[in-house]
Structure formats: C-alpha cells, structure tokens
Coordinates of C-alpha atoms and ligand atoms in Angstrom, one line a residue:
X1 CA 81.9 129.4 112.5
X2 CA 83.3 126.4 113.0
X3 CA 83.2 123.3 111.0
X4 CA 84.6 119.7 111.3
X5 CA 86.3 118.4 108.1
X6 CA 86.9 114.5 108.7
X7 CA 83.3 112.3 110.1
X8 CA 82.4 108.8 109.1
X9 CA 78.9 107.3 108.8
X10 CA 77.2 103.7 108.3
X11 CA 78.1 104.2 104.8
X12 CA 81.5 103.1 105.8
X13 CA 83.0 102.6 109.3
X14 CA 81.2 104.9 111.8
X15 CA 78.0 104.4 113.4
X16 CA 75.8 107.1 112.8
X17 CA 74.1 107.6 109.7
X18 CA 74.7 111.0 107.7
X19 CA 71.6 112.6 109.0
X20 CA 72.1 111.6 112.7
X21 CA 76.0 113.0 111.8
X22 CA 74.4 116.2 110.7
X23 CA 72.0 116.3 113.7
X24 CA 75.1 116.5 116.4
X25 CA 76.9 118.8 113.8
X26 CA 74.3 121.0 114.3
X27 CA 73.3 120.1 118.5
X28 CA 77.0 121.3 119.3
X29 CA 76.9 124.7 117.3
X30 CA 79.4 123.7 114.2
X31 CA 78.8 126.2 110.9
X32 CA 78.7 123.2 108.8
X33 CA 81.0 119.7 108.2
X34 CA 82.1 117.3 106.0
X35 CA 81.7 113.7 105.3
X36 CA 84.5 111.6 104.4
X37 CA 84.4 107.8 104.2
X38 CA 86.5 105.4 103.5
X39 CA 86.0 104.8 99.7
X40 CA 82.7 105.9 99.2
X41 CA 80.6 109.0 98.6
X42 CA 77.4 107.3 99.2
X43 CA 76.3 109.2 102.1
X44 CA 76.7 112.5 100.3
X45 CA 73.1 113.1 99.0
X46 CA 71.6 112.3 102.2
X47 CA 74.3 114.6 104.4
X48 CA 73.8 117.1 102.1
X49 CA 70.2 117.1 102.2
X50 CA 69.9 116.9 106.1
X51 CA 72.9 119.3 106.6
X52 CA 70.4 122.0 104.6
X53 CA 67.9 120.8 106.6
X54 CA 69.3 122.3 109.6
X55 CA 70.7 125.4 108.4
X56 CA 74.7 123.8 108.2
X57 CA 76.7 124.0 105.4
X58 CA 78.2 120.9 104.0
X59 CA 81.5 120.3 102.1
X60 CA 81.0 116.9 100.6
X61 CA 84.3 114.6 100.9
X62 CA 86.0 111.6 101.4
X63 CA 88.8 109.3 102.4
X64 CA 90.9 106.8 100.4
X65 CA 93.7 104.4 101.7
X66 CA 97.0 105.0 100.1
X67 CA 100.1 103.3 100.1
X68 CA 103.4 105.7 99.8
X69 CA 106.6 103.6 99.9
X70 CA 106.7 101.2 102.4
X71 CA 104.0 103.5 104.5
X72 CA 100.4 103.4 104.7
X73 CA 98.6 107.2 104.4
X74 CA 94.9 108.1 104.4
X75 CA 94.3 111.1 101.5
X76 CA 91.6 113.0 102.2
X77 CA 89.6 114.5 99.1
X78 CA 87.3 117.1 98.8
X79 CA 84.6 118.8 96.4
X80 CA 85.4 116.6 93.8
X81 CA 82.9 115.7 90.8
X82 CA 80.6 112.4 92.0
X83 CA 80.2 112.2 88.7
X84 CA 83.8 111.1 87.4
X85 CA 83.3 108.1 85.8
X86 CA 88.0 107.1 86.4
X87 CA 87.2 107.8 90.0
X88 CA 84.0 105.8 90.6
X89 CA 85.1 103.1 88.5
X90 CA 88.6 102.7 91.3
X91 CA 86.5 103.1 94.3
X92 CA 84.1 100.6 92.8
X93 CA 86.9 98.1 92.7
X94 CA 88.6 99.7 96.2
X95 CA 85.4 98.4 98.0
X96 CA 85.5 95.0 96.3
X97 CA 88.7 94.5 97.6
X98 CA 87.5 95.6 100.8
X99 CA 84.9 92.8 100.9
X100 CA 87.1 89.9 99.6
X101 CA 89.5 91.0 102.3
X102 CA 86.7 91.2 104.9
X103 CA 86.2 87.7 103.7
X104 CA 89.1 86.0 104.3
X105 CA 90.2 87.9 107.8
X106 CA 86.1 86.0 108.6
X107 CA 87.9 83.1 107.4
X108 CA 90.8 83.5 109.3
X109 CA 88.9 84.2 112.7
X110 CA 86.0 81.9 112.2
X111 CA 88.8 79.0 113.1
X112 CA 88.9 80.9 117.0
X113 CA 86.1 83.0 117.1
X114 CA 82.6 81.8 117.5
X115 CA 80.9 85.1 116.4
X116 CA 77.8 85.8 114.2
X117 CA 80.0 85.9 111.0
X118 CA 77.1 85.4 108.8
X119 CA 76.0 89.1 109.5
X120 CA 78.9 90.1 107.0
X121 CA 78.6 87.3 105.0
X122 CA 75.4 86.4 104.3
X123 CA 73.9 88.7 101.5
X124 CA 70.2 87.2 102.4
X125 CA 70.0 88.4 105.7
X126 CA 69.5 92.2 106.7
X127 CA 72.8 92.9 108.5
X128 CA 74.3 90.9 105.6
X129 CA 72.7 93.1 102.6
X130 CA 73.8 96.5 104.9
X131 CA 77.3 95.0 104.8
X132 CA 77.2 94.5 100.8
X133 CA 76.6 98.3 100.5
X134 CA 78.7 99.6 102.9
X135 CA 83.0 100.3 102.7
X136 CA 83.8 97.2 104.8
X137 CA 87.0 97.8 107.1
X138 CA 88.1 96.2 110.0
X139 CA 85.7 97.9 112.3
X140 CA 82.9 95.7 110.8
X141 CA 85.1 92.9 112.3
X142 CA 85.6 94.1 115.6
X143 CA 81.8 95.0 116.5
X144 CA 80.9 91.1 115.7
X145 CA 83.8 90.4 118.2
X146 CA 82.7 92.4 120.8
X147 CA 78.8 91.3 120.0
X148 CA 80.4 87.9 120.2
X149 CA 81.9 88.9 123.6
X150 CA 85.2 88.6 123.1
X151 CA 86.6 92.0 123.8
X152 CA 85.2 95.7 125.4
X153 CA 84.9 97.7 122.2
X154 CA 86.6 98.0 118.7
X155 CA 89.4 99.6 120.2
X156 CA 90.5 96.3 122.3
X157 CA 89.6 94.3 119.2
X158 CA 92.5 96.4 117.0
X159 CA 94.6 96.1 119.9
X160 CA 94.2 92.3 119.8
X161 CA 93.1 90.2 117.0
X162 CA 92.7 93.0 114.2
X163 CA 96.2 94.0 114.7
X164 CA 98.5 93.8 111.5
X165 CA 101.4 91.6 113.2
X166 CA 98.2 89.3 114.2
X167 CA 97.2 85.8 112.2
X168 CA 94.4 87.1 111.1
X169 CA 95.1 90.3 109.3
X170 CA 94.7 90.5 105.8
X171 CA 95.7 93.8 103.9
X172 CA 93.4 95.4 101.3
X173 CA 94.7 96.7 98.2
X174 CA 95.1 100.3 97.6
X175 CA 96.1 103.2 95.2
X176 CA 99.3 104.6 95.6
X177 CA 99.4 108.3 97.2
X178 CA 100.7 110.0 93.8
X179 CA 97.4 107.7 92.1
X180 CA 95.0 108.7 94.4
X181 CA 96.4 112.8 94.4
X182 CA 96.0 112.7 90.4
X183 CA 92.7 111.1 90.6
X184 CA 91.2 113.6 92.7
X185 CA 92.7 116.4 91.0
X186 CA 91.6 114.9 87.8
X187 CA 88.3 114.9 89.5
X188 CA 88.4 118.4 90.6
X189 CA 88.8 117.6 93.9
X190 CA 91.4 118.7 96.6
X191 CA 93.9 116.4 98.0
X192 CA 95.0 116.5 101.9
X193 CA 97.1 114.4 103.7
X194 CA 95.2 112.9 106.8
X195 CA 96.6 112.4 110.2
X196 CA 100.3 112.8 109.6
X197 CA 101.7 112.3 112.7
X198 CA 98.7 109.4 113.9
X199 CA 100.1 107.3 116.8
X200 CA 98.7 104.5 115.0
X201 CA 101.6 104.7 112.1
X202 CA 104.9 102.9 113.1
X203 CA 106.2 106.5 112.1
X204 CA 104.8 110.1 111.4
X205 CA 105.4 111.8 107.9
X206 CA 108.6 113.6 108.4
X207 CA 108.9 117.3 107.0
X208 CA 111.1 116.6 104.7
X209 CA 108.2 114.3 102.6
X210 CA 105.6 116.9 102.4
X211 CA 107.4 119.1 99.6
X212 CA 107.2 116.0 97.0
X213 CA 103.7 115.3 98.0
X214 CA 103.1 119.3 97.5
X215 CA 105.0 118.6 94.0
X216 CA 101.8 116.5 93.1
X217 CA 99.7 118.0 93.8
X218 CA 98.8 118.1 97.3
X219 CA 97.0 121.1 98.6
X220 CA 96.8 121.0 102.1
X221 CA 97.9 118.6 105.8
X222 CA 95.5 117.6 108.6
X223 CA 97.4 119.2 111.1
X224 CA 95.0 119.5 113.8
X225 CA 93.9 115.9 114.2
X226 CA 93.3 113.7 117.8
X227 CA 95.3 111.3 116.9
X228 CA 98.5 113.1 116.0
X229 CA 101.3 113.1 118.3
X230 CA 101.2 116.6 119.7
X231 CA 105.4 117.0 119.2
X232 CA 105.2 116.8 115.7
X233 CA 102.3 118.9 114.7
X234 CA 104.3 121.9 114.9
X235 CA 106.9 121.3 112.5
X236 CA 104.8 119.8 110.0
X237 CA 102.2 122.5 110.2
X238 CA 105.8 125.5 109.5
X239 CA 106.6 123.2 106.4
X240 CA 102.8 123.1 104.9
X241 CA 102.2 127.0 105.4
X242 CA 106.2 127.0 103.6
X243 CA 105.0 125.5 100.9
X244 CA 102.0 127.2 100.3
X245 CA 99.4 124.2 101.8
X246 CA 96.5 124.9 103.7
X247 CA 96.5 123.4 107.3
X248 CA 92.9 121.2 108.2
X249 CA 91.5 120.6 111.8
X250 CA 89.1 117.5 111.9
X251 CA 88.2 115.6 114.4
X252 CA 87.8 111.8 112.4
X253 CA 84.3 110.8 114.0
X254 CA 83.4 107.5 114.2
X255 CA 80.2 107.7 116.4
X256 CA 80.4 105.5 118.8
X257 CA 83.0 103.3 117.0
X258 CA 85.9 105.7 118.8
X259 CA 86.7 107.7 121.2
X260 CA 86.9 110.8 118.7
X261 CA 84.4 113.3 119.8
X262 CA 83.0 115.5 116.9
X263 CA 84.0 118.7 116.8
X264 CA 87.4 117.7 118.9
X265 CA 89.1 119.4 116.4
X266 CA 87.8 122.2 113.6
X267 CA 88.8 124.3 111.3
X268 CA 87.5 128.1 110.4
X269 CA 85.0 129.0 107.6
X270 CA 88.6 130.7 105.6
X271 CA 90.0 127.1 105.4
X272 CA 86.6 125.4 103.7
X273 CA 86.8 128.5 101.4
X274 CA 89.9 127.8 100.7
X275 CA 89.4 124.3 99.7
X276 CA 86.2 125.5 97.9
X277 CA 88.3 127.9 95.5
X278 CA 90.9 125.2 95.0
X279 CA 88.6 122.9 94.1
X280 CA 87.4 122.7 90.2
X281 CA 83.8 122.1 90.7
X282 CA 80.7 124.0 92.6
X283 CA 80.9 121.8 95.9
Ligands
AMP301 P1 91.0 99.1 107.8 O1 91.2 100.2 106.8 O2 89.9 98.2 107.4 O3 92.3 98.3 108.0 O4 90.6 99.6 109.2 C1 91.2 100.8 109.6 C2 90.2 101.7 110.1 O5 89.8 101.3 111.4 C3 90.7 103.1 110.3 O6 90.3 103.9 109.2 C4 90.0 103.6 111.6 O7 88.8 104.3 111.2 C5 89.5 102.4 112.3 N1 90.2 102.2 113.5 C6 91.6 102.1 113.7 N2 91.9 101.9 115.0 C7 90.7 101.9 115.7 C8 90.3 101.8 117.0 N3 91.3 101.6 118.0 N4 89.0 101.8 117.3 C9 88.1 102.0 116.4 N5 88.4 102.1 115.1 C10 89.7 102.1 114.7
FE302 FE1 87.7 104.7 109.8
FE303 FE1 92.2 107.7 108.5
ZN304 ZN1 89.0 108.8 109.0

C-alpha cells in the first residue's frame, strides 16, 4: 500500500498528463498518489477522475515556490479547499509572474538561441495556447533548447543556459514560506517542506530551522526524496519526528522531463491518513 506523494503533469512542468500519471501509478502497483504542480491545481479533476478509474486512491496536492530568507524552498500542500477564493487569487497572480518571467528569459535567449520561441509565445498557435494554461517554469525553456538542438535533455539545459549565475536567468516572484504555510492552512490544507536537503540548493535546511517552520505551522518534511543528499536525511528526519511532523517519501516525477522514476520513493497508507486527519477539508 504504497503511494507516491510529489508527481508533476502537463499542467505544469512534467510531461505526462494526469491520466497517463495515474495510468503508471497504477502499471507499477502504487495504492494511490498525489498530484502536485508547481502553482496550479488544474489537473486535479482529471487525476482524480482517472485515479478512480483504476481503482487508486488520490490525495489531491500541490507545490508552491517560496522564498525563506536568503533561501529558495518548495512547500508542498495538501487536501486543501480548491475552492479558497485568497488562495486561487495568489496562484492566479504566481502563474502570471511565471509567464512574464518566461518572457523575458525568451528574450534574453532569443539574442543566442535560434529556437522555436514562438511555441511559448505565440497565444495563436497550438503549443502557444497550451503554454498560456500551463505553470510555465524553466523546463518549458529547456525542451525548445533541446528541440532546437542545442543541448541532450533539460537536464544539460539547467546545467548550462538555465542556470541562475547564467545571463539569461530571470527569477519569478514568490510567496514567502511563512505566506504560503498560512495560506494553505487558511485553506485547510497541510503544509510540508519539499526536498530539504536537494543537491540542487547551495545548502540543505539545517535542523536547527525546522522548529520555527514547525512554529507556523508546518506539519510535516519530505524526507525521503531522490534528490536529497543521503547524509542529511537522517538528522532532519530525528528533528521532524521531535517535533511532532510527519516524515513524506515522494519521488518528484516529471515524466520524461527527469530522471526521477515514479514510485522511487513512497510513503505508507498511515502517512496519507495522517495528512488526511490534519487536513480541514474531506480530500
Ligand atoms: P523554475 O521554478 O521555473 O525556476 O524551474 C525549476 C523547476 O525545474 C524545478 O521545479 C524542477 O522541477 C525543474 N528542474 C530543475 N532541475 C532540473 C533538471 N536538471 N532537469 C529537469 N528539470 C529540472
Ligand atoms: Fe518541477
Ligand atoms: Fe521542488
Ligand atoms: Zn516537484
């Protein structure tokens, strides 16, 4: 009874669409998953519906880019209401952001890069109108780079061009963590911090910042995550079950769009019930 807590979909970064997402959820034997894009919980109906479909149980969820201090953290949130008019109206303006900022890094690279640009930018064509619904990130840049032929995969484009010290990198703007934590609690929802020891961040959460995130609000840490760096993952997970947190596995599926298998990582049937007692609606 296993189930993976952290996937992407078309409607944001990855590159299978909720029911194709539920379809391997259910090919490699998980209980049931969650969905959790970047800014967006457009893909819940359709997960939902092709997660019953099959028999799986889904947990509908999602992920929202934080800044805490001088650190960037992703804040999972779970089974909160759709329906909050606060919270829709911020991720309404999170996605904006996210286009204007696709926008300029398209500026930025069109002066090197001779890729189809107008696939993000042109609202006419089909590509174009798929962008304009989706929660653009850098991802949508890399796969016109590598259709372009400029790199392998999206993982040599964020190595190379995409890369935050590089000249084309534009930030986005985002919530604060202690915003984003009362939001989702405000929504009924259930905070988690995501991937807290990533080898992508200059430096992992240390211990010592989990007990004024837990102050907060926070209810539980993605311990069990590819991407964190195996050394830390121990401590961090002694100081979350010391404060009373519940400890996530997840494996952050983006399809094709990285090397994250789904299912990599999981977490047990206790865990999603835990999260579904926490949280203040029926999810
Ligand atoms: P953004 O939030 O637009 O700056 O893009 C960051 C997103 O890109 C993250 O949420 C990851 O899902 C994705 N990402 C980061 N590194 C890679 C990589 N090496 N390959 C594919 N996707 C990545
Ligand atoms: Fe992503
Ligand atoms: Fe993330
Ligand atoms: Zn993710």
């Amino acid at each position: 009874m296993r189930y993976d807590l952290h996937t992407h979909s078309t409607c944001s970064d990855g590159t299978t669409t909720p029911t194709e997402l539920a379809e391997e959820a259910h090919a490699i034997g998980l209980a049931g998953f969650s969905l959790t894009d970047h800014d967006t919980t457009e893909g819940w109906d359709e997960a939902r519906e092709a997660a019953r479909a099959r028999g799986l149980d889904f947990l509908p969820g999602m992920e929202l880019t934080t800044t805490h201090g001088w650190r960037s953290a992703h804040l999972l949130a779970y089974g909160f209401d759709v329906a909050n008019v606060e919270l829709q109206g911020r991720l309404e303006m999170l996605r904006e952001a996210r286009r204007e900022r696709a926008h300029e890094m398209v500026r930025r690279l069109r002066a090197d890069f001779d890729a189809d640009w107008d696939a993000l930018l042109d609202g006419d064509s089909a590509a174009g109108a798929a962008a304009a619904t989706a929660s653009l990130g850098r991802p949508h840049l890399a796969d016109l780079l590598v259709a372009g032929g400029y790199f392998r995969d999206r993982s040599h484009a964020f190595e190379t061009a995409l890369s935050p010290g590089g000249p084309y990198y534009v930030p986005t703007e985002t919530l604060s963590t202690s915003e984003a934590i009362e939001l989702v609690i405000a929504a009924g929802g259930v905070p988690v911090l995501a991937h807290p020891a990533a080898q992508r961040m200059r430096s992992p959460f240390a211990v010592e910042e989990l007990a004024p995130l837990a102050n907060l609000g926070l209810a539980g840490v993605e311990t069990e995550h590819p991407e964190n760096r195996p050394e830390w993952i121990a401590p961090l997970r002694d100081e979350a079950v010391r404060l009373g947190l519940l400890t996530t596995g997840a494996s952050d599926y983006h399809g094709a769009g990285k090397p994250n298998r789904l299912g990599q990582c999981t977490s047990p049937i206790e865990t999603v019930e835990r999260i579904r007692a926490a949280a203040h609606t029926k999810a």
